[in-house]
């Protein structure tokens, strides 16, 4: 069983059906799933995206807002989500720290690798926000980066689908879910479970990526425990 993991949620994961903002029912559910991991002595880092509020690419589309500023807005959106997740986890009695790649010291700690590791060792969940702190990156890349930095054994990309498919399951009814796929194949076949930068970073550092459905109750724990009933796809060599 993995001892330390990094879970990546997209911002949209928090939004529910509407795709915008934060739905407290979903937040509550996600926090309860993380609680199960903590109860099983798993050290958990979390990265949350910000797509439920702003994405730099969309914000800068009309030309009024520069992409760099749009990305700053997107990174700040991840802070909103991280603070919300912190509250939900604390509601369940879990010790949590939020660490930001951009300094916002009135709201949360700044990212300090050694401090993050110390929190994890003490059984605290650490939520990493503001992505990498740099425009033109994504929170998938931030998640991979942080996973490597905290020496997590895997990155779990928690999605609304069960895993990686050979084609888009929303478009093709005969799409087949792949249990395992190599980094090279994921890059070559342009399988968009994570962006290319994050897959390449995981590949270079031999970090396994596990794609699973966050909406299947108890699945996250099964994935980490290596339970044969776990529903997921693994990207590794
Ligand atoms: N972002 C960024 N640098 C980073 C991470 C994120 O500039 O290192 C910005 C970017 O604009 C991105 C937005 O933050 O679109 C929200 O992140 P992302 O799109 O990855 O969120 P998700 O799709 O996971 O909700």
mmCIF file of C-alpha atoms and ligand atoms in Angstrom:
data_model
loop_
_atom_site.group_PDB
_atom_site.id
_atom_site.type_symbol
_atom_site.label_atom_id
_atom_site.label_comp_id
_atom_site.label_asym_id
_atom_site.label_seq_id
_atom_site.Cartn_x
_atom_site.Cartn_y
_atom_site.Cartn_z
ATOM 1 C CA UNK A 1 0.000 0.000 0.000
ATOM 2 C CA UNK A 2 1.258 3.447 -0.870
ATOM 3 C CA UNK A 3 2.108 5.563 2.180
ATOM 4 C CA UNK A 4 2.176 9.000 0.598
ATOM 5 C CA UNK A 5 0.085 10.126 -2.377
ATOM 6 C CA UNK A 6 -0.857 13.270 -4.224
ATOM 7 C CA UNK A 7 -4.493 13.603 -5.278
ATOM 8 C CA UNK A 8 -5.317 15.980 -8.129
ATOM 9 C CA UNK A 9 -8.865 17.324 -8.467
ATOM 10 C CA UNK A 10 -9.885 19.636 -11.260
ATOM 11 C CA UNK A 11 -11.705 22.787 -10.197
ATOM 12 C CA UNK A 12 -14.754 21.505 -12.048
ATOM 13 C CA UNK A 13 -14.809 18.568 -9.648
ATOM 14 C CA UNK A 14 -16.044 20.960 -6.964
ATOM 15 C CA UNK A 15 -18.655 22.573 -9.159
ATOM 16 C CA UNK A 16 -21.128 19.757 -9.572
ATOM 17 C CA UNK A 17 -23.599 19.861 -12.444
ATOM 18 C CA UNK A 18 -23.434 23.616 -13.080
ATOM 19 C CA UNK A 19 -19.699 23.556 -13.880
ATOM 20 C CA UNK A 20 -19.220 26.838 -12.002
ATOM 21 C CA UNK A 21 -18.376 27.686 -8.403
ATOM 22 C CA UNK A 22 -18.385 25.305 -5.478
ATOM 23 C CA UNK A 23 -21.196 22.921 -4.581
ATOM 24 C CA UNK A 24 -21.024 22.147 -0.884
ATOM 25 C CA UNK A 25 -22.520 18.652 -1.285
ATOM 26 C CA UNK A 26 -19.640 17.646 -3.563
ATOM 27 C CA UNK A 27 -17.061 19.343 -1.353
ATOM 28 C CA UNK A 28 -18.438 17.446 1.628
ATOM 29 C CA UNK A 29 -18.267 14.136 -0.273
ATOM 30 C CA UNK A 30 -14.683 14.714 -1.467
ATOM 31 C CA UNK A 31 -13.609 15.624 2.068
ATOM 32 C CA UNK A 32 -15.202 12.452 3.445
ATOM 33 C CA UNK A 33 -13.257 10.383 0.899
ATOM 34 C CA UNK A 34 -9.988 12.061 1.940
ATOM 35 C CA UNK A 35 -10.886 11.418 5.592
ATOM 36 C CA UNK A 36 -10.935 7.663 4.872
ATOM 37 C CA UNK A 37 -7.387 7.912 3.543
ATOM 38 C CA UNK A 38 -6.177 9.792 6.623
ATOM 39 C CA UNK A 39 -7.854 7.222 8.895
ATOM 40 C CA UNK A 40 -5.864 4.575 7.047
ATOM 41 C CA UNK A 41 -2.615 6.408 7.840
ATOM 42 C CA UNK A 42 -2.041 7.532 4.281
ATOM 43 C CA UNK A 43 -0.195 10.828 3.925
ATOM 44 C CA UNK A 44 -2.147 12.985 1.513
ATOM 45 C CA UNK A 45 -1.160 15.983 -0.568
ATOM 46 C CA UNK A 46 -3.880 17.601 -2.683
ATOM 47 C CA UNK A 47 -3.736 19.878 -5.711
ATOM 48 C CA UNK A 48 -6.974 21.497 -6.866
ATOM 49 C CA UNK A 49 -7.441 23.270 -10.157
ATOM 50 C CA UNK A 50 -9.341 26.495 -10.689
ATOM 51 C CA UNK A 51 -11.321 25.822 -13.870
ATOM 52 C CA UNK A 52 -14.637 26.176 -12.001
ATOM 53 C CA UNK A 53 -13.866 29.905 -11.766
ATOM 54 C CA UNK A 54 -11.249 31.063 -14.291
ATOM 55 C CA UNK A 55 -8.865 29.600 -16.826
ATOM 56 C CA UNK A 56 -6.199 31.884 -18.239
ATOM 57 C CA UNK A 57 -6.781 30.770 -21.829
ATOM 58 C CA UNK A 58 -10.505 31.603 -21.707
ATOM 59 C CA UNK A 59 -10.087 34.834 -19.740
ATOM 60 C CA UNK A 60 -7.617 36.188 -22.300
ATOM 61 C CA UNK A 61 -9.560 35.075 -25.381
ATOM 62 C CA UNK A 62 -11.077 38.464 -26.237
ATOM 63 C CA UNK A 63 -7.698 40.221 -26.136
ATOM 64 C CA UNK A 64 -8.639 42.586 -23.294
ATOM 65 C CA UNK A 65 -6.838 40.559 -20.650
ATOM 66 C CA UNK A 66 -3.263 39.428 -21.271
ATOM 67 C CA UNK A 67 -2.667 35.677 -20.976
ATOM 68 C CA UNK A 68 -0.203 36.198 -18.121
ATOM 69 C CA UNK A 69 -2.807 38.111 -16.130
ATOM 70 C CA UNK A 70 -5.469 35.563 -17.043
ATOM 71 C CA UNK A 71 -3.208 32.846 -15.671
ATOM 72 C CA UNK A 72 -2.654 34.860 -12.497
ATOM 73 C CA UNK A 73 -6.448 34.979 -12.152
ATOM 74 C CA UNK A 74 -6.614 31.221 -12.698
ATOM 75 C CA UNK A 75 -3.991 30.581 -10.031
ATOM 76 C CA UNK A 76 -5.908 32.761 -7.579
ATOM 77 C CA UNK A 77 -9.023 30.705 -8.339
ATOM 78 C CA UNK A 78 -7.201 27.599 -7.117
ATOM 79 C CA UNK A 79 -6.629 29.409 -3.803
ATOM 80 C CA UNK A 80 -10.402 29.836 -3.393
ATOM 81 C CA UNK A 81 -10.898 26.108 -3.965
ATOM 82 C CA UNK A 82 -8.064 25.157 -1.632
ATOM 83 C CA UNK A 83 -9.413 27.271 1.202
ATOM 84 C CA UNK A 84 -12.866 25.735 0.692
ATOM 85 C CA UNK A 85 -11.401 22.229 0.785
ATOM 86 C CA UNK A 86 -9.480 23.110 3.940
ATOM 87 C CA UNK A 87 -12.724 24.111 5.657
ATOM 88 C CA UNK A 88 -14.461 20.917 4.565
ATOM 89 C CA UNK A 89 -11.610 18.723 5.816
ATOM 90 C CA UNK A 90 -11.467 20.578 9.122
ATOM 91 C CA UNK A 91 -15.204 20.007 9.486
ATOM 92 C CA UNK A 92 -14.318 16.284 9.490
ATOM 93 C CA UNK A 93 -11.698 16.863 12.193
ATOM 94 C CA UNK A 94 -8.710 16.528 9.875
ATOM 95 C CA UNK A 95 -5.583 18.631 10.372
ATOM 96 C CA UNK A 96 -4.909 20.586 7.188
ATOM 97 C CA UNK A 97 -2.490 23.161 5.887
ATOM 98 C CA UNK A 98 -2.804 25.127 2.658
ATOM 99 C CA UNK A 99 0.469 26.080 0.990
ATOM 100 C CA UNK A 100 0.520 28.529 -1.880
ATOM 101 C CA UNK A 101 3.020 28.911 -4.703
ATOM 102 C CA UNK A 102 2.198 32.648 -4.646
ATOM 103 C CA UNK A 103 2.639 34.462 -1.374
ATOM 104 C CA UNK A 104 -0.726 35.256 0.248
ATOM 105 C CA UNK A 105 0.395 35.165 3.821
ATOM 106 C CA UNK A 106 -2.852 36.438 5.369
ATOM 107 C CA UNK A 107 -4.677 33.462 3.887
ATOM 108 C CA UNK A 108 -2.285 30.530 3.957
ATOM 109 C CA UNK A 109 1.320 29.397 4.233
ATOM 110 C CA UNK A 110 3.701 29.774 1.338
ATOM 111 C CA UNK A 111 4.968 26.587 -0.274
ATOM 112 C CA UNK A 112 8.052 25.362 1.518
ATOM 113 C CA UNK A 113 8.992 21.825 0.590
ATOM 114 C CA UNK A 114 10.502 20.773 3.920
ATOM 115 C CA UNK A 115 7.621 22.245 5.853
ATOM 116 C CA UNK A 116 5.128 20.445 3.600
ATOM 117 C CA UNK A 117 6.888 17.128 4.204
ATOM 118 C CA UNK A 118 6.910 17.761 7.957
ATOM 119 C CA UNK A 119 3.142 18.412 7.890
ATOM 120 C CA UNK A 120 2.593 15.164 5.989
ATOM 121 C CA UNK A 121 4.733 13.225 8.461
ATOM 122 C CA UNK A 122 2.564 14.605 11.249
ATOM 123 C CA UNK A 123 -0.544 13.271 9.504
ATOM 124 C CA UNK A 124 -1.731 16.636 8.192
ATOM 125 C CA UNK A 125 -3.243 16.919 4.752
ATOM 126 C CA UNK A 126 -1.423 19.536 2.683
ATOM 127 C CA UNK A 127 -3.339 21.370 -0.032
ATOM 128 C CA UNK A 128 -1.034 22.945 -2.592
ATOM 129 C CA UNK A 129 -2.590 25.967 -4.278
ATOM 130 C CA UNK A 130 -1.707 28.603 -6.906
ATOM 131 C CA UNK A 131 -0.394 25.902 -9.234
ATOM 132 C CA UNK A 132 3.306 26.201 -9.952
ATOM 133 C CA UNK A 133 3.167 29.964 -9.352
ATOM 134 C CA UNK A 134 3.990 30.535 -13.032
ATOM 135 C CA UNK A 135 1.723 31.442 -15.933
ATOM 136 C CA UNK A 136 1.505 29.130 -18.965
ATOM 137 C CA UNK A 137 1.396 26.036 -16.765
ATOM 138 C CA UNK A 138 -1.517 23.960 -15.520
ATOM 139 C CA UNK A 139 -2.475 22.492 -12.187
ATOM 140 C CA UNK A 140 -1.828 19.018 -13.665
ATOM 141 C CA UNK A 141 1.796 20.025 -14.033
ATOM 142 C CA UNK A 142 1.737 21.583 -10.554
ATOM 143 C CA UNK A 143 0.350 18.315 -9.168
ATOM 144 C CA UNK A 144 3.075 16.254 -10.840
ATOM 145 C CA UNK A 145 5.746 18.683 -9.672
ATOM 146 C CA UNK A 146 4.539 18.665 -6.067
ATOM 147 C CA UNK A 147 4.124 14.869 -6.109
ATOM 148 C CA UNK A 148 7.758 14.502 -7.135
ATOM 149 C CA UNK A 149 8.930 17.119 -4.641
ATOM 150 C CA UNK A 150 7.158 15.506 -1.666
ATOM 151 C CA UNK A 151 8.253 12.042 -2.874
ATOM 152 C CA UNK A 152 4.709 10.752 -3.253
ATOM 153 C CA UNK A 153 4.484 7.200 -4.534
ATOM 154 C CA UNK A 154 1.803 8.044 -7.068
ATOM 155 C CA UNK A 155 -0.268 10.877 -8.407
ATOM 156 C CA UNK A 156 -3.969 10.144 -8.494
ATOM 157 C CA UNK A 157 -5.886 12.075 -11.078
ATOM 158 C CA UNK A 158 -9.424 11.992 -9.686
ATOM 159 C CA UNK A 159 -11.868 12.460 -12.552
ATOM 160 C CA UNK A 160 -15.486 11.805 -13.470
ATOM 161 C CA UNK A 161 -14.570 8.812 -15.658
ATOM 162 C CA UNK A 162 -13.285 5.413 -14.586
ATOM 163 C CA UNK A 163 -9.911 5.635 -16.306
ATOM 164 C CA UNK A 164 -8.116 6.003 -19.620
ATOM 165 C CA UNK A 165 -9.984 4.860 -22.730
ATOM 166 C CA UNK A 166 -8.692 4.055 -26.213
ATOM 167 C CA UNK A 167 -11.117 6.707 -27.543
ATOM 168 C CA UNK A 168 -13.503 9.262 -26.060
ATOM 169 C CA UNK A 169 -16.154 7.262 -24.145
ATOM 170 C CA UNK A 170 -18.572 10.213 -24.416
ATOM 171 C CA UNK A 171 -18.462 9.966 -28.232
ATOM 172 C CA UNK A 172 -17.828 6.263 -28.878
ATOM 173 C CA UNK A 173 -19.924 3.538 -27.253
ATOM 174 C CA UNK A 174 -17.265 0.915 -28.123
ATOM 175 C CA UNK A 175 -14.494 2.779 -26.259
ATOM 176 C CA UNK A 176 -12.420 0.353 -24.185
ATOM 177 C CA UNK A 177 -10.901 1.267 -20.833
ATOM 178 C CA UNK A 178 -7.181 0.533 -20.613
ATOM 179 C CA UNK A 179 -5.899 -0.924 -17.367
ATOM 180 C CA UNK A 180 -2.305 0.093 -18.062
ATOM 181 C CA UNK A 181 -0.710 2.418 -20.539
ATOM 182 C CA UNK A 182 2.887 3.568 -20.898
ATOM 183 C CA UNK A 183 3.887 7.224 -20.673
ATOM 184 C CA UNK A 184 5.088 7.052 -24.293
ATOM 185 C CA UNK A 185 1.758 5.708 -25.509
ATOM 186 C CA UNK A 186 -0.181 8.305 -23.528
ATOM 187 C CA UNK A 187 1.918 11.050 -25.134
ATOM 188 C CA UNK A 188 1.908 9.497 -28.601
ATOM 189 C CA UNK A 189 -1.844 8.825 -28.679
ATOM 190 C CA UNK A 190 -2.525 12.295 -27.296
ATOM 191 C CA UNK A 191 -4.554 10.843 -24.449
ATOM 192 C CA UNK A 192 -5.631 13.919 -22.587
ATOM 193 C CA UNK A 193 -5.870 12.536 -19.066
ATOM 194 C CA UNK A 194 -3.199 15.016 -18.080
ATOM 195 C CA UNK A 195 -1.451 17.583 -20.250
ATOM 196 C CA UNK A 196 1.735 16.574 -22.066
ATOM 197 C CA UNK A 197 4.050 18.606 -19.803
ATOM 198 C CA UNK A 198 2.808 16.786 -16.716
ATOM 199 C CA UNK A 199 3.012 13.348 -18.345
ATOM 200 C CA UNK A 200 6.570 14.062 -19.539
ATOM 201 C CA UNK A 201 7.556 15.237 -16.057
ATOM 202 C CA UNK A 202 6.057 12.096 -14.502
ATOM 203 C CA UNK A 203 7.877 9.965 -17.100
ATOM 204 C CA UNK A 204 11.250 11.590 -16.431
ATOM 205 C CA UNK A 205 10.836 10.942 -12.726
ATOM 206 C CA UNK A 206 9.139 7.513 -12.963
ATOM 207 C CA UNK A 207 6.100 8.764 -11.077
ATOM 208 C CA UNK A 208 3.070 6.521 -11.694
ATOM 209 C CA UNK A 209 -0.130 8.335 -12.686
ATOM 210 C CA UNK A 210 -3.357 6.655 -11.622
ATOM 211 C CA UNK A 211 -6.560 7.852 -13.246
ATOM 212 C CA UNK A 212 -9.734 6.993 -11.373
ATOM 213 C CA UNK A 213 -13.336 7.995 -10.831
ATOM 214 C CA UNK A 214 -13.690 10.177 -7.750
ATOM 215 C CA UNK A 215 -17.452 9.606 -7.736
ATOM 216 C CA UNK A 216 -17.124 5.877 -6.911
ATOM 217 C CA UNK A 217 -17.292 5.844 -3.145
ATOM 218 C CA UNK A 218 -14.310 4.134 -1.510
ATOM 219 C CA UNK A 219 -12.454 3.767 -4.811
ATOM 220 C CA UNK A 220 -9.670 6.169 -3.858
ATOM 221 C CA UNK A 221 -8.687 4.034 -0.883
ATOM 222 C CA UNK A 222 -8.878 0.831 -2.961
ATOM 223 C CA UNK A 223 -6.615 2.376 -5.604
ATOM 224 C CA UNK A 224 -4.009 3.301 -2.991
ATOM 225 C CA UNK A 225 -4.251 -0.068 -1.250
ATOM 226 C CA UNK A 226 -3.726 -1.796 -4.602
ATOM 227 C CA UNK A 227 -7.053 -3.626 -4.105
ATOM 228 C CA UNK A 228 -7.928 -5.821 -7.081
ATOM 229 C CA UNK A 229 -11.482 -4.359 -7.016
ATOM 230 C CA UNK A 230 -10.180 -0.816 -7.588
ATOM 231 C CA UNK A 231 -11.403 0.745 -10.821
ATOM 232 C CA UNK A 232 -8.616 2.762 -12.415
ATOM 233 C CA UNK A 233 -6.039 3.039 -15.193
ATOM 234 C CA UNK A 234 -2.326 3.297 -14.547
ATOM 235 C CA UNK A 235 0.118 5.270 -16.640
ATOM 236 C CA UNK A 236 3.684 4.112 -16.042
ATOM 237 C CA UNK A 237 6.572 2.336 -17.730
HETATM 238 N N1 LIG B 1 -2.472 28.236 -13.837
HETATM 239 C C1 LIG B 1 -1.247 28.794 -14.136
HETATM 240 N N2 LIG B 1 -0.109 28.176 -13.697
HETATM 241 C C2 LIG B 1 -0.121 27.025 -12.996
HETATM 242 C C3 LIG B 1 -1.368 26.427 -12.721
HETATM 243 C C4 LIG B 1 -2.528 27.054 -13.144
HETATM 244 O O1 LIG B 1 -1.175 29.837 -14.767
HETATM 245 O O2 LIG B 1 0.948 26.520 -12.621
HETATM 246 C C5 LIG B 1 -3.713 28.943 -14.213
HETATM 247 C C6 LIG B 1 -4.132 28.724 -15.663
HETATM 248 O O3 LIG B 1 -4.726 29.898 -16.141
HETATM 249 C C7 LIG B 1 -5.185 27.645 -15.511
HETATM 250 C C8 LIG B 1 -5.869 28.050 -14.231
HETATM 251 O O4 LIG B 1 -4.789 28.507 -13.415
HETATM 252 O O5 LIG B 1 -6.079 27.614 -16.588
HETATM 253 C C9 LIG B 1 -6.615 26.973 -13.520
HETATM 254 O O6 LIG B 1 -5.878 25.783 -13.526
HETATM 255 P P1 LIG B 1 -6.313 24.507 -14.401
HETATM 256 O O7 LIG B 1 -6.836 24.960 -15.729
HETATM 257 O O8 LIG B 1 -5.182 23.560 -14.405
HETATM 258 O O9 LIG B 1 -7.498 23.986 -13.510
HETATM 259 P P2 LIG B 1 -8.420 22.681 -13.706
HETATM 260 O O10 LIG B 1 -8.619 22.465 -15.188
HETATM 261 O O11 LIG B 1 -7.689 21.530 -13.097
HETATM 262 O O12 LIG B 1 -9.670 23.042 -12.965
#
